Short mmCIF file of C-alpha atoms in Angstrom, two decimals:
data_model
loop_
_atom_site.label_atom_id
_atom_site.label_comp_id
_atom_site.label_asym_id
_atom_site.label_seq_id
_atom_site.Cartn_x
_atom_site.Cartn_y
_atom_site.Cartn_z
CA MET A 1 31.62 2.89 33.87
CA ALA A 2 29.13 1.30 35.94
CA PRO A 3 30.30 -1.82 38.08
CA LEU A 4 29.80 -5.28 36.61
CA PRO A 5 26.85 -7.22 38.42
CA GLN A 6 27.88 -9.66 41.23
CA SER A 7 27.57 -13.39 40.48
CA PRO A 8 25.08 -14.93 42.64
CA PHE A 9 27.74 -16.83 44.59
CA ALA A 10 29.69 -13.53 45.00
CA ARG A 11 26.37 -12.10 46.78
CA PHE A 12 26.13 -15.02 48.60
CA VAL A 13 29.64 -14.86 50.21
CA HIS A 14 29.06 -11.25 50.72
CA SER A 15 26.02 -11.63 52.67
CA GLU A 16 27.36 -14.51 54.85
CA SER A 17 30.56 -12.56 55.41
CA PHE A 18 28.44 -9.81 56.79
CA ALA A 19 26.32 -12.25 58.80
CA GLY A 20 29.70 -13.67 60.47
CA LEU A 21 30.76 -10.13 61.56
CA LEU A 22 27.03 -9.72 63.30
CA LEU A 23 27.38 -12.85 64.75
CA VAL A 24 30.69 -11.95 66.22
CA CYS A 25 29.39 -8.70 67.73
CA THR A 26 26.24 -10.10 69.11
CA ALA A 27 28.31 -13.15 70.65
CA LEU A 28 30.49 -10.51 72.18
CA VAL A 29 27.82 -8.51 73.68
CA ALA A 30 25.94 -11.79 75.43
CA PHE A 31 29.34 -13.20 76.62
CA ILE A 32 30.20 -9.87 78.38
CA TRP A 33 26.50 -9.46 79.72
CA ALA A 34 26.40 -12.99 80.96
CA ASN A 35 29.69 -12.35 83.08
CA SER A 36 29.00 -8.50 83.87
CA PRO A 37 26.92 -7.65 87.38
CA TRP A 38 23.63 -7.58 85.16
CA ARG A 39 24.24 -11.01 84.57
CA GLU A 40 20.87 -12.18 86.56
CA VAL A 41 18.65 -9.85 84.27
CA TYR A 42 20.38 -11.89 81.17
CA PHE A 43 19.38 -15.48 82.60
CA ALA A 44 16.21 -14.17 83.77
CA ALA A 45 15.26 -13.10 80.16
CA GLN A 46 16.21 -16.34 78.88
CA HIS A 47 13.77 -18.24 81.25
CA THR A 48 10.79 -15.56 80.57
CA HIS A 49 7.79 -17.60 79.37
CA PHE A 50 5.65 -16.62 76.67
CA ALA A 51 2.45 -18.25 75.54
CA LEU A 52 0.43 -18.44 72.24
CA SER A 53 -3.55 -19.33 72.48
CA LEU A 54 -5.74 -20.72 69.59
CA GLY A 55 -8.78 -21.91 71.30
CA SER A 56 -8.08 -24.35 73.53
CA ALA A 57 -4.50 -24.95 72.35
CA ARG A 58 -2.01 -23.19 74.11
CA LEU A 59 1.80 -23.28 73.53
CA ASP A 60 3.90 -21.80 76.53
CA LEU A 61 7.59 -21.66 75.92
CA SER A 62 10.32 -19.91 77.45
CA LEU A 63 12.37 -17.08 75.49
CA ALA A 64 15.40 -19.47 74.85
CA HIS A 65 13.04 -22.12 73.48
CA TRP A 66 11.02 -19.98 71.39
CA VAL A 67 14.50 -18.77 69.58
CA ASN A 68 15.95 -22.15 69.72
CA ASP A 69 12.98 -24.20 68.51
CA GLY A 70 11.17 -21.54 66.57
CA LEU A 71 13.13 -18.98 64.99
CA MET A 72 16.06 -21.42 64.13
CA ALA A 73 13.38 -23.38 62.29
CA VAL A 74 13.69 -20.43 60.05
CA PHE A 75 17.10 -20.82 59.67
CA PHE A 76 17.02 -24.90 59.11
CA LEU A 77 14.64 -23.99 56.13
CA LEU A 78 16.95 -21.76 54.68
CA VAL A 79 19.64 -24.62 55.17
CA GLY A 80 17.33 -26.90 53.64
CA LEU A 81 16.82 -24.63 50.62
CA GLU A 82 20.43 -24.05 50.10
CA ILE A 83 20.94 -27.91 50.18
CA LYS A 84 18.37 -28.41 47.90
CA ARG A 85 19.54 -26.18 45.38
CA GLU A 86 23.43 -27.02 45.30
CA LEU A 87 22.27 -30.88 45.19
CA LEU A 88 19.93 -30.08 41.71
CA ILE A 89 21.66 -27.07 40.08
CA GLY A 90 24.43 -26.13 42.08
CA GLU A 91 28.12 -27.25 43.42
CA LEU A 92 26.82 -30.54 44.58
CA ALA A 93 25.40 -31.34 41.18
CA SER A 94 28.56 -32.39 39.73
CA ARG A 95 29.58 -35.73 40.90
CA ARG A 96 33.43 -35.44 41.19
CA ARG A 97 32.73 -32.11 43.29
CA ALA A 98 29.98 -33.44 45.43
CA SER A 99 32.30 -36.39 46.17
CA LEU A 100 35.01 -34.20 47.16
CA ALA A 101 32.66 -32.48 49.72
CA VAL A 102 30.96 -35.39 50.93
CA ALA A 103 34.13 -37.30 51.96
CA ALA A 104 35.77 -34.22 53.33
CA ALA A 105 32.19 -33.71 55.53
CA LEU A 106 32.07 -37.44 56.66
CA GLY A 107 35.63 -36.96 58.08
CA GLY A 108 35.14 -33.81 59.29
CA MET A 109 31.92 -35.28 61.47
CA ALA A 110 33.59 -38.35 62.34
CA VAL A 111 37.31 -37.73 63.77
CA PRO A 112 35.98 -34.69 65.74
CA ALA A 113 33.34 -36.97 67.26
CA VAL A 114 36.36 -39.65 68.12
CA PHE A 115 38.65 -36.67 69.67
CA TYR A 116 35.56 -35.71 71.69
CA LEU A 117 34.63 -39.41 72.83
CA ALA A 118 38.32 -40.02 73.65
CA VAL A 119 38.01 -37.58 76.54
CA ASN A 120 34.60 -38.10 77.34
CA ALA A 121 33.55 -41.67 76.64
CA GLY A 122 31.84 -43.47 79.88
CA GLY A 123 31.55 -39.96 81.59
CA PRO A 124 28.55 -37.46 82.22
CA GLY A 125 29.48 -35.34 79.23
CA ALA A 126 29.35 -38.50 76.66
CA SER A 127 26.10 -37.20 75.04
CA GLY A 128 28.06 -34.34 73.79
CA TRP A 129 30.13 -36.01 70.68
CA GLY A 130 27.55 -34.52 68.19
CA VAL A 131 28.91 -30.85 69.33
CA PRO A 132 32.09 -30.60 67.33
CA MET A 133 30.68 -31.90 64.35
CA ALA A 134 29.25 -29.07 62.16
CA THR A 135 30.80 -25.96 60.32
CA ASP A 136 29.37 -22.53 60.89
CA ILE A 137 29.39 -21.20 57.12
CA ALA A 138 28.76 -17.26 58.22
CA PHE A 139 31.97 -17.28 60.27
CA ALA A 140 33.79 -19.51 57.90
CA LEU A 141 32.84 -17.82 54.75
CA GLY A 142 33.78 -14.02 56.83
CA VAL A 143 37.24 -15.09 57.49
CA LEU A 144 37.68 -15.96 53.78
CA ALA A 145 36.29 -12.62 52.78
CA LEU A 146 38.82 -10.64 54.72
CA LEU A 147 41.31 -12.62 53.32
CA GLY A 148 39.93 -11.47 49.80
CA SER A 149 41.90 -12.22 46.71
CA ARG A 150 44.81 -14.16 48.79
CA VAL A 151 42.53 -17.28 48.55
CA PRO A 152 41.59 -18.82 45.43
CA LEU A 153 37.58 -18.78 44.63
CA GLY A 154 37.64 -22.73 44.38
CA LEU A 155 38.71 -22.45 48.15
CA LYS A 156 35.49 -20.81 49.12
CA VAL A 157 33.25 -22.96 46.57
CA PHE A 158 34.54 -26.09 48.32
CA LEU A 159 34.04 -24.62 51.68
CA THR A 160 30.57 -23.64 51.21
CA ALA A 161 29.61 -27.17 49.72
CA LEU A 162 31.51 -28.62 52.58
CA ALA A 163 29.44 -26.66 55.22
CA ILE A 164 26.39 -27.55 53.64
CA VAL A 165 26.93 -31.20 53.31
CA ASP A 166 27.82 -30.49 57.22
CA ASP A 167 24.51 -28.96 58.04
CA LEU A 168 22.73 -31.92 56.37
CA GLY A 169 24.73 -34.48 58.33
CA ALA A 170 23.95 -32.21 61.76
CA VAL A 171 20.07 -32.30 60.91
CA LEU A 172 20.31 -36.07 60.77
CA VAL A 173 22.13 -36.29 64.00
CA ILE A 174 19.79 -34.28 65.58
CA ALA A 175 16.59 -36.01 63.94
CA VAL A 176 18.23 -39.51 64.91
CA PHE A 177 20.51 -39.18 68.34
CA TYR A 178 18.75 -36.09 69.81
CA THR A 179 15.38 -37.29 69.93
CA SER A 180 13.24 -39.03 72.59
CA GLY A 181 9.78 -40.01 73.65
CA LEU A 182 8.31 -39.59 70.08
CA LYS A 183 4.58 -38.97 69.93
CA LEU A 184 3.01 -41.17 67.22
CA THR A 185 -0.18 -39.27 66.66
CA PHE A 186 1.65 -36.23 66.21
CA LEU A 187 4.16 -37.79 64.17
CA ALA A 188 2.00 -39.11 61.91
CA LEU A 189 -0.02 -35.31 61.65
CA ALA A 190 3.70 -34.25 60.69
CA ALA A 191 3.94 -37.00 58.06
CA LEU A 192 0.59 -36.13 56.65
CA THR A 193 1.57 -32.16 56.54
CA TRP A 194 4.53 -33.19 54.71
CA GLY A 195 3.17 -35.26 52.42
CA ILE A 196 0.53 -32.50 51.34
CA ALA A 197 3.37 -30.29 50.86
CA LEU A 198 5.24 -32.55 48.83
CA TYR A 199 2.37 -33.42 46.59
CA ALA A 200 1.73 -29.37 46.18
CA GLY A 201 5.41 -28.89 45.16
CA TRP A 202 5.08 -31.94 42.77
CA ARG A 203 2.03 -30.61 41.20
CA GLY A 204 3.88 -27.30 40.58
CA ALA A 205 2.11 -25.11 43.46
CA PHE A 206 4.03 -21.74 43.11
CA SER A 207 2.22 -19.80 46.07
CA LEU A 208 4.75 -19.05 48.96
CA LYS A 209 1.72 -18.45 51.14
CA LEU A 210 0.72 -22.02 50.79
CA TYR A 211 4.05 -23.40 52.07
CA ALA A 212 4.19 -20.76 54.72
CA VAL A 213 0.54 -22.03 55.95
CA LEU A 214 1.85 -25.65 55.60
CA GLY A 215 5.23 -24.81 57.13
CA VAL A 216 3.46 -23.35 60.46
CA LEU A 217 1.30 -26.39 60.81
CA LEU A 218 4.18 -28.77 60.29
CA TRP A 219 6.42 -27.18 62.87
CA PHE A 220 3.93 -27.15 65.40
CA PHE A 221 3.21 -30.90 64.62
CA VAL A 222 7.07 -31.89 64.81
CA LEU A 223 7.57 -29.83 67.73
CA GLN A 224 4.57 -31.80 69.49
CA SER A 225 5.83 -35.19 68.22
CA GLY A 226 9.20 -35.35 70.30
CA LEU A 227 11.34 -34.67 66.85
CA HIS A 228 13.38 -31.29 67.24
CA ALA A 229 11.00 -28.59 65.74
CA THR A 230 13.96 -27.37 63.66
CA VAL A 231 13.62 -30.48 61.61
CA ALA A 232 10.40 -29.05 60.19
CA GLY A 233 12.50 -26.35 58.50
CA VAL A 234 14.31 -29.14 56.54
CA LEU A 235 11.43 -31.21 55.49
CA LEU A 236 9.24 -28.28 54.25
CA ALA A 237 12.50 -27.11 52.09
CA LEU A 238 12.52 -30.50 50.28
CA ALA A 239 9.00 -29.78 49.07
CA VAL A 240 9.72 -26.32 47.72
CA PRO A 241 9.79 -26.55 44.04
CA ILE A 242 12.74 -25.33 42.27
CA ARG A 243 10.89 -25.29 38.63
CA ARG A 244 10.22 -21.94 37.25
CA PRO A 245 6.62 -21.43 36.26
CA ASN A 246 5.63 -22.05 32.53
CA PRO A 247 7.27 -18.89 30.89
CA ALA A 248 5.01 -18.62 28.00
CA GLY A 249 2.02 -16.50 29.71
CA TYR A 250 5.04 -14.38 31.37
CA LEU A 251 6.86 -13.65 28.22
CA ALA A 252 3.61 -12.18 26.66
CA SER A 253 3.01 -10.08 29.90
CA LEU A 254 6.43 -9.16 29.62
CA ALA A 255 6.17 -7.84 25.99
CA ASP A 256 3.08 -5.94 26.92
CA ALA A 257 4.61 -4.23 29.83
CA ALA A 258 7.71 -3.17 27.80
CA ARG A 259 5.87 -1.34 25.21
CA PRO A 260 6.40 2.23 25.26
CA GLY A 261 4.49 4.47 27.22
CA ARG A 262 4.30 8.24 28.79
CA GLY A 263 4.40 9.53 32.20
CA GLU A 264 2.46 7.39 34.87
CA MET A 265 2.10 4.80 32.00
CA VAL A 266 5.76 3.94 32.30
CA GLY A 267 6.12 3.94 35.78
CA ALA A 268 3.32 1.40 35.87
CA ARG A 269 4.46 -0.83 33.41
CA LEU A 270 7.94 -0.61 35.19
CA ARG A 271 6.39 -1.96 38.33
CA ASP A 272 4.62 -4.50 36.41
CA LEU A 273 7.96 -5.74 35.01
CA GLU A 274 9.63 -6.07 38.36
CA ASP A 275 6.78 -7.90 39.72
CA LEU A 276 6.66 -10.30 36.42
CA LEU A 277 10.42 -10.84 36.95
CA GLU A 278 9.86 -11.65 40.85
CA ARG A 279 7.16 -14.36 40.01
CA SER A 280 9.11 -15.37 36.99
CA GLN A 281 11.64 -17.08 39.61
CA SER A 282 10.96 -20.44 41.27
CA PRO A 283 9.52 -20.63 44.66
CA LEU A 284 12.78 -22.34 46.09
CA HIS A 285 14.97 -18.98 44.49
CA ARG A 286 12.11 -16.69 45.80
CA LEU A 287 12.01 -17.87 49.26
CA GLU A 288 15.67 -18.26 49.49
CA HIS A 289 15.67 -14.56 48.76
CA ALA A 290 13.47 -13.72 51.08
CA LEU A 291 14.86 -15.36 53.97
CA GLN A 292 18.23 -14.31 53.74
CA PRO A 293 18.01 -11.05 55.12
CA VAL A 294 15.51 -12.48 57.97
CA VAL A 295 17.81 -14.85 58.91
CA THR A 296 21.11 -12.77 58.74
CA PHE A 297 19.80 -9.85 60.49
CA LEU A 298 17.19 -11.25 63.12
CA VAL A 299 17.37 -15.02 63.51
CA LEU A 300 21.23 -15.39 63.71
CA PRO A 301 22.00 -12.30 65.86
CA VAL A 302 19.00 -13.13 68.23
CA PHE A 303 20.17 -16.76 68.48
CA ALA A 304 23.92 -15.47 69.45
CA LEU A 305 22.61 -13.06 71.63
CA VAL A 306 20.68 -15.98 73.79
CA ASN A 307 23.07 -18.44 73.47
CA ALA A 308 26.52 -17.00 73.38
CA GLY A 309 26.15 -15.67 77.31
CA VAL A 310 28.40 -18.08 78.84
CA PRO A 311 29.10 -17.51 82.87
CA VAL A 312 32.86 -18.52 82.99
CA ALA A 313 32.72 -19.18 86.77
CA ALA A 314 29.66 -21.25 86.48
CA GLY A 315 31.36 -24.47 84.91
CA GLY A 316 34.83 -23.69 84.44
CA PHE A 317 37.15 -25.54 81.66
CA GLY A 318 36.58 -29.14 82.14
CA THR A 319 36.64 -32.31 80.22
CA VAL A 320 33.40 -31.65 77.94
CA SER A 321 35.29 -28.26 77.39
CA LEU A 322 38.37 -29.87 76.32
CA GLY A 323 36.68 -32.66 73.97
CA VAL A 324 35.08 -29.56 71.98
CA LEU A 325 38.15 -27.94 71.77
CA LEU A 326 39.90 -30.98 70.63
CA GLY A 327 37.12 -32.22 68.39
CA LEU A 328 36.75 -28.67 66.51
CA VAL A 329 40.70 -27.38 66.25
CA LEU A 330 42.40 -30.77 65.47
CA GLY A 331 39.76 -33.06 64.49
CA LYS A 332 38.13 -31.11 62.25
CA PRO A 333 41.22 -30.18 59.95
CA LEU A 334 42.42 -33.92 60.49
CA GLY A 335 38.91 -35.22 59.17
CA VAL A 336 38.39 -32.78 56.34
CA VAL A 337 41.83 -33.25 54.62
CA GLY A 338 42.05 -37.06 55.34
CA GLY A 339 38.57 -37.23 53.81
CA ALA A 340 39.48 -35.36 50.91
CA TRP A 341 42.89 -37.26 50.28
CA LEU A 342 41.03 -40.10 50.26
CA ALA A 343 38.30 -39.49 47.72
CA VAL A 344 41.26 -37.82 45.53
CA ARG A 345 43.49 -40.88 46.16
CA ALA A 346 40.46 -43.35 45.19
CA GLY A 347 39.73 -41.39 41.76
CA VAL A 348 36.31 -40.26 42.81
CA ALA A 349 37.28 -36.48 43.44
CA SER A 350 39.75 -33.80 42.26
CA LEU A 351 40.73 -30.65 43.92
CA PRO A 352 39.33 -27.31 42.71
CA ARG A 353 41.33 -25.42 40.13
CA GLN A 354 44.16 -23.17 42.20
CA VAL A 355 43.74 -25.04 45.14
CA GLY A 356 46.44 -27.15 46.66
CA TRP A 357 46.65 -29.44 49.57
CA ARG A 358 48.18 -26.28 51.50
CA HIS A 359 44.75 -24.44 51.13
CA MET A 360 42.70 -27.50 51.76
CA VAL A 361 44.55 -27.58 55.05
CA GLY A 362 43.26 -24.29 55.65
CA ALA A 363 39.77 -24.89 55.00
CA GLY A 364 39.97 -27.63 57.39
CA LEU A 365 40.99 -25.05 60.32
CA LEU A 366 38.24 -22.72 59.46
CA ALA A 367 35.85 -25.68 59.42
CA GLY A 368 36.71 -25.90 62.87
CA VAL A 369 34.66 -22.67 63.39
CA GLY A 370 31.46 -24.61 64.78
CA PHE A 371 29.80 -21.61 66.65
CA THR A 372 25.91 -21.75 65.34
CA MET A 373 25.27 -25.57 64.86
CA SER A 374 27.77 -26.62 67.88
CA LEU A 375 25.85 -24.08 70.23
CA PHE A 376 22.85 -25.65 69.01
CA VAL A 377 23.53 -29.08 69.49
CA SER A 378 25.17 -28.34 72.94
CA ASN A 379 21.35 -27.11 74.14
CA LEU A 380 20.34 -30.38 72.99
CA ALA A 381 22.68 -32.63 74.28
CA PHE A 382 23.01 -31.14 77.93
CA GLY A 383 19.76 -29.01 78.17
CA ASP A 384 19.82 -26.81 81.30
CA ALA A 385 22.46 -29.14 83.10
CA ALA A 386 25.71 -28.15 84.90
CA LEU A 387 27.93 -29.42 81.51
CA LEU A 388 25.89 -26.88 79.42
CA PRO A 389 28.23 -23.66 80.10
CA GLN A 390 31.33 -26.10 79.72
CA ALA A 391 30.24 -26.94 76.27
CA LYS A 392 29.44 -23.46 75.19
CA LEU A 393 32.91 -22.11 76.29
CA GLY A 394 34.33 -24.86 74.59
CA VAL A 395 32.92 -23.97 71.65
CA LEU A 396 33.30 -20.18 71.90
CA THR A 397 37.30 -20.90 72.66
CA ALA A 398 37.42 -23.28 69.95
CA SER A 399 35.74 -21.33 67.08
CA VAL A 400 37.85 -18.35 67.96
CA LEU A 401 41.34 -20.27 67.95
CA ALA A 402 39.88 -22.03 64.45
CA ALA A 403 39.26 -18.85 63.02
CA VAL A 404 42.71 -17.38 64.09
CA LEU A 405 44.55 -20.56 62.93
CA GLY A 406 43.05 -20.90 59.82
CA ALA A 407 43.51 -17.34 58.68
CA THR A 408 47.00 -17.27 59.93
CA TRP A 409 47.46 -20.36 57.97
CA LEU A 410 46.37 -19.16 54.52
CA LEU A 411 47.82 -16.16 54.66
CA LEU A 412 51.04 -17.86 55.24
CA VAL A 413 50.17 -19.87 52.21
CA ALA A 414 49.50 -17.02 49.91
CA ARG A 415 52.46 -15.26 50.98
CA ARG A 416 55.02 -18.40 50.10
CA GLY A 417 52.88 -18.37 47.02
CA ARG A 418 53.64 -14.56 46.12
CA ALA A 419 57.42 -15.38 46.88
CA ALA A 420 57.71 -18.28 44.79
CA VAL A 421 56.23 -16.59 41.82
CA GLY A 422 58.61 -13.60 42.64
CA ALA A 423 61.52 -15.78 42.57
CA VAL A 424 60.78 -17.51 39.28
CA GLY A 425 59.86 -14.03 37.66
#
């Protein structure tokens, strides 16, 4: 018997879990390389410059900046598409489910920042308060995937929604608090380009090539404006329409392509059917589907390879590392569970089916896996300063601890649940 097709959410969890495994491997390679006898090669490669020229225009950036400002814009484009989809037709479209995720995410952003500032307020590391605020969805869902059926599906759905709201909060923090020296001319050009993209989406333009061209222009203008270039990815995602093309023409074409034929005609019609079915999807779904493997197999592994190489001897474990560790390992679960509890207590939200407060504690612990977004904000907060290795060391240590604690906690909860069922039986 052929296996049943997976639901879109099941496919998403599977791909994110694999992304988490790939991130672990590349991060480990980077960490070992940065602390090996060949570490000079690693850091020299980070600072090697590559330039692009178009006429008199020239863009000269180091490899690290091309990755963090360029490739990561693609990651943020995917994040923006996921946020828009979830808000319109996904888990965040339901008021009660959205309220739970938003309340938990707000608590999970505010409390870690408070923990961090409790250690670093008034000191040279104070600007890093945004580092422990975000959750790495790939790592978190990867851990849940390893636990399999021991974890209720509702908890996976909640953690996904929480991470997506977290990502939105991180984007806002980057845009508002980690931006300086705005150039109004480029900012106006970026606004104009975004306006054109929004108008195209509103009028139902379904060509992905159009959004690709507008996206490149938007990225360049945002980069030059002083805003962080990755904000362009989220802005473009908001313009990509989620509406499907008018189905009338497609239905007629499908009926024609499905007519019986022989030999090469059958193969040609099958290819026509595949093409028609692909184009019948909304631009948002088509772009999200196209970007998923690019982000999984290229963008995030390269980002991890470039950014996870932390020389342990360079900065050591100082107050910045301690603040990040406390924020992610303690502040995250306290904020997530506290925010969710307040929302449920106020009557504006309810827990997912088969999910109890013990499960929510496990989700809060896993939300402390910050990795990708936390490393990204570390670069913005400290640049090439001496405190950057401290921040990265804190992120890596906290993420490993949060993953281990979260998985162990949920395993104990599952074992206790099976024991209770056995006792009743």
